[in-house]
Amino acid sequence: MKAYRLTSTGTAPEIADLPAPEAGPGEVVVEIAACGLNFADLLMIEGKYQQTPPPPFTLGMELAGTVIARGPGVDAPALGTRVAVMAGSGGLAEMGAFAAEACLPIPDAMPFDDAAAFQVAYGTSHLALARRARLAPGETLLVLGAAGGVGLTAIEIGKLLGATVIACARGAEKLAVCAAAGADHLIDSSREDIRAAVKALGGADVVYDPVGGDQFRAALSATNPEGRILAVGFASGDVPQIPANHLLVKNIDVIGFWWGGYALFNPAALRESMAALIGWYEQGRLAPHISHRLPLDRAAEAYELLRTRKSTGKIVVTMGADQPSP
C-alpha cells in the first residue's frame, strides 16, 4: 500500500510503499477513503507538536473509511462498518491499523470526506464553546482566524448556541466564506483595527482564538467585563504573554483548550460531544466546508496549501473511494 511518511524530523515527507497492515489485539484494519489535514500535522513535521510519534511514521491525524479486518478480542465495529477515526497519525495511507475503541461509526448519509473533516474541527469548537467558555444565548462571540478549519465550525456552533458572531479573517474572499457560515459581522484583519472594530460592535463576551499574537492582544482589549478568551492555538507562531493586571481589572478569564487532552482525562466528554455533533449533522444543521480535495499523490501540495493559508475550512486528501468530484 502507499502511505505519506515522515522519515526524520524537519525533512520533507514522501510517498512510500509499505506492507499492508495487520490488526493486532484490540485493533481493526480500515480501508481509508479520506484524511483531513490539520495545522498540528505541520507541527509534527517540525517535531513541535505535543504528541508527535517518533519517526518514521505516517502523517494524517483524522481519517474515514471502512473496517475490513478485526484483531483478537474485537467484537465491534463489525466488518463493513463505515467509521471516522481520530488516530493522531496514520491517516495518509490506503489502509491502517487502529484501536477499535477509536473508531466512530458514521451515518450512511455522511460522505467519507465530510467524516474525515469532522472530528477535530467540530469537536474542538463544540467543547471549547459549550463546555469551557459556557457560551450563552445573546452573548457576542468573536472568532479569530474565522475562515480556517476550526474557525468556520466555531461560527456554526456559536450560532447554534444562540450567540451573535463576529468573524475576523483576512480578505474579502475569506470573509465571504465566513458570512456563508452564518457570521453576523465581518472584520478584515488585513486592513481593519480589530480592537476598534470589535469595540464599535459592543465588545466580545467570548473570544475564540486559534491565532495568538497581535490578534490575541487586540481581542483582549476588546473583551467585555467577565468575558472569556479561549486560547485554542497559535497559528501566528506567537504565543502571547498575558498581563494579569488586565485580567484582574476587567474580571476576564483566559481559558486554555486542547481537544486531544480530553481523550486522556475525560473521554466521556468527547463521546457526548461527538454524539451531539453527529445529531446536528444528521439534522442538516452542520455543513463541513472543504475548500480542497486532493489525491494521496498530491499530499505535499495539500500541505503547502495549509501552510500558506490558501485554503478555507478543511483540506481533505482522498484515496479514491466514495468521494464527490472536486
mmCIF file of N, CA, C and O in Angstrom, residues 128 132 229-234 253-259 262:
data_model
loop_
_atom_site.group_PDB
_atom_site.id
_atom_site.type_symbol
_atom_site.label_atom_id
_atom_site.label_comp_id
_atom_site.label_asym_id
_atom_site.label_seq_id
_atom_site.Cartn_x
_atom_site.Cartn_y
_atom_site.Cartn_z
ATOM 1 N N ALA A 128 -15.021 23.558 23.348
ATOM 2 C CA ALA A 128 -14.464 24.834 23.789
ATOM 3 C C ALA A 128 -15.570 25.834 24.108
ATOM 4 O O ALA A 128 -15.551 26.491 25.163
ATOM 5 N N ARG A 132 -16.230 24.769 27.995
ATOM 6 C CA ARG A 132 -15.212 25.575 28.663
ATOM 7 C C ARG A 132 -15.614 27.041 28.781
ATOM 8 O O ARG A 132 -15.471 27.640 29.841
ATOM 9 N N ILE A 229 -11.777 34.322 27.168
ATOM 10 C CA ILE A 229 -10.959 34.184 25.976
ATOM 11 C C ILE A 229 -10.451 32.749 25.912
ATOM 12 O O ILE A 229 -9.780 32.277 26.829
ATOM 13 N N LEU A 230 -10.768 32.059 24.832
ATOM 14 C CA LEU A 230 -10.338 30.682 24.627
ATOM 15 C C LEU A 230 -9.034 30.668 23.840
ATOM 16 O O LEU A 230 -8.992 31.087 22.683
ATOM 17 N N ALA A 231 -7.966 30.205 24.468
ATOM 18 C CA ALA A 231 -6.684 30.020 23.784
ATOM 19 C C ALA A 231 -6.687 28.633 23.166
ATOM 20 O O ALA A 231 -6.416 27.625 23.826
ATOM 21 N N VAL A 232 -7.015 28.578 21.860
ATOM 22 C CA VAL A 232 -7.191 27.305 21.161
ATOM 23 C C VAL A 232 -5.930 26.900 20.406
ATOM 24 O O VAL A 232 -5.665 25.719 20.192
ATOM 25 N N GLY A 233 -5.137 27.875 19.970
ATOM 26 C CA GLY A 233 -3.923 27.575 19.216
ATOM 27 C C GLY A 233 -3.166 28.852 18.905
ATOM 28 O O GLY A 233 -3.601 29.958 19.240
ATOM 29 N N PHE A 234 -2.030 28.675 18.234
ATOM 30 C CA PHE A 234 -1.135 29.803 17.976
ATOM 31 C C PHE A 234 -0.623 29.731 16.539
ATOM 32 O O PHE A 234 0.579 29.635 16.283
ATOM 33 N N ASP A 253 -11.543 35.932 32.113
ATOM 34 C CA ASP A 253 -10.936 34.600 32.176
ATOM 35 C C ASP A 253 -10.222 34.310 30.862
ATOM 36 O O ASP A 253 -10.793 34.512 29.788
ATOM 37 N N VAL A 254 -8.995 33.806 30.929
ATOM 38 C CA VAL A 254 -8.324 33.221 29.776
ATOM 39 C C VAL A 254 -8.312 31.720 29.983
ATOM 40 O O VAL A 254 -7.788 31.226 30.990
ATOM 41 N N ILE A 255 -8.886 30.992 29.036
ATOM 42 C CA ILE A 255 -9.136 29.560 29.203
ATOM 43 C C ILE A 255 -8.333 28.776 28.182
ATOM 44 O O ILE A 255 -8.516 28.959 26.974
ATOM 45 N N GLY A 256 -7.460 27.918 28.635
ATOM 46 C CA GLY A 256 -6.731 27.041 27.728
ATOM 47 C C GLY A 256 -7.615 25.902 27.261
ATOM 48 O O GLY A 256 -8.423 25.375 28.029
ATOM 49 N N PHE A 257 -7.445 25.523 25.985
ATOM 50 C CA PHE A 257 -8.252 24.411 25.470
ATOM 51 C C PHE A 257 -7.455 23.584 24.481
ATOM 52 O O PHE A 257 -6.977 24.095 23.466
ATOM 53 N N TRP A 258 -7.345 22.292 24.789
ATOM 54 C CA TRP A 258 -6.742 21.317 23.872
ATOM 55 C C TRP A 258 -7.700 20.134 23.774
ATOM 56 O O TRP A 258 -7.858 19.378 24.719
ATOM 57 N N TRP A 259 -8.348 19.996 22.617
ATOM 58 C CA TRP A 259 -9.353 18.948 22.433
ATOM 59 C C TRP A 259 -8.773 17.567 22.669
ATOM 60 O O TRP A 259 -9.400 16.719 23.317
ATOM 61 N N TYR A 262 -8.743 15.665 26.150
ATOM 62 C CA TYR A 262 -9.905 15.002 26.737
ATOM 63 C C TYR A 262 -9.854 13.482 26.550
ATOM 64 O O TYR A 262 -10.442 12.737 27.331
#
